[in-house]
Amino acid sequence: MEHLSIKDIHDRLQELSGWEMSDHSSIFKEFEFANFKEAMEFAQKVGEEAQRENHHPDILIRYNKVTLTLTTHDEACLTYKDFKMAKIIEQLT
């Protein structure tokens, strides 16, 4: 799998609203909802898409907030798969 350069990562982040690089191997975004139920429903939708794509984010749920972190675990870096998954997630909100 192709590792993305820092320039590629920054360029791809420009295409996504609110996503940030936490280190050179992952990106994250926090989503806020009206309540816990909506946060859980969103996390469930993300899980279903992750299964379809076979690319699974780390999911942290704190009451009405869901933080998603994407990395390509097998490569220990960011790849195109992370940005593809981020775009899919964006369509769920």
Coordinates of C-alpha atoms in Angstrom, one line a residue:
M1 CA 0.0 0.0 0.0
E2 CA 1.3 3.5 -0.9
H3 CA 2.3 5.6 2.1
L4 CA 1.2 9.2 1.7
S5 CA 3.8 12.0 1.9
I6 CA 3.2 14.9 4.3
K7 CA 2.3 17.1 1.3
D8 CA -0.3 14.5 0.1
I9 CA -1.8 14.3 3.6
H10 CA -2.1 18.1 3.8
D11 CA -3.6 18.3 0.3
R12 CA -6.2 15.6 1.1
L13 CA -7.1 17.2 4.4
Q14 CA -8.0 20.3 2.5
E15 CA -10.8 18.3 0.9
L16 CA -12.3 17.3 4.3
S17 CA -14.1 19.6 6.8
G18 CA -12.8 19.4 10.3
W19 CA -10.4 16.5 10.0
E20 CA -7.0 17.0 11.6
M21 CA -3.7 15.1 11.6
S22 CA -2.9 14.0 15.1
D23 CA 0.6 12.7 14.2
H24 CA 2.0 11.5 10.9
S25 CA 0.2 8.3 11.0
S26 CA -3.5 9.2 11.8
I27 CA -6.3 11.7 11.2
F28 CA -9.2 12.4 13.5
K29 CA -12.4 14.3 13.8
E30 CA -14.9 14.9 16.6
F31 CA -18.6 14.9 15.8
E32 CA -21.2 16.4 18.1
F33 CA -24.8 15.3 18.4
A34 CA -27.9 16.4 20.3
N35 CA -27.7 13.4 22.7
F36 CA -26.1 10.0 23.4
K37 CA -28.7 8.1 21.3
E38 CA -27.8 10.1 18.2
A39 CA -24.1 9.6 18.9
M40 CA -24.6 5.9 19.2
E41 CA -26.7 5.7 16.0
F42 CA -23.9 7.5 14.1
A43 CA -21.2 5.2 15.5
Q44 CA -23.3 2.2 14.4
K45 CA -23.6 3.6 10.8
V46 CA -19.8 4.2 10.8
G47 CA -19.3 0.6 11.9
E48 CA -21.5 -0.7 9.1
E49 CA -19.5 1.3 6.5
A50 CA -16.2 0.2 8.1
Q51 CA -17.2 -3.4 7.7
R52 CA -18.2 -2.9 4.0
E53 CA -14.8 -1.1 3.3
N54 CA -12.8 -3.4 5.6
H55 CA -11.2 -0.3 7.1
H56 CA -12.0 0.3 10.7
P57 CA -11.6 3.6 12.6
D58 CA -10.9 3.9 16.3
I59 CA -14.2 5.1 17.8
L60 CA -14.5 7.0 21.1
I61 CA -17.9 7.9 22.4
R62 CA -18.4 10.5 25.2
Y63 CA -22.1 11.2 25.8
N64 CA -23.0 13.3 22.7
K65 CA -19.6 13.3 21.1
V66 CA -18.0 10.8 18.8
T67 CA -14.3 11.0 18.0
L68 CA -13.1 9.0 15.0
T69 CA -9.4 8.3 14.3
L70 CA -8.3 6.8 11.1
T71 CA -5.0 5.1 10.3
T72 CA -3.9 2.1 8.2
H73 CA -3.0 -0.2 11.0
D74 CA -1.2 -2.7 8.8
E75 CA 1.1 0.0 7.5
A76 CA 1.3 2.1 10.7
C77 CA 0.8 5.2 8.5
L78 CA -1.8 7.1 6.5
T79 CA -2.8 5.8 3.1
Y80 CA -5.5 6.6 0.5
K81 CA -7.8 4.2 2.4
D82 CA -8.0 6.5 5.4
F83 CA -9.1 9.4 3.3
K84 CA -11.6 7.3 1.3
M85 CA -13.1 6.2 4.6
A86 CA -13.2 9.8 5.9
K87 CA -15.2 10.9 2.8
I88 CA -17.6 8.0 3.4
I89 CA -18.0 9.0 7.0
E90 CA -18.7 12.6 6.0
Q91 CA -21.6 11.4 3.9
L92 CA -23.2 9.9 7.1
T93 CA -23.6 13.2 8.9

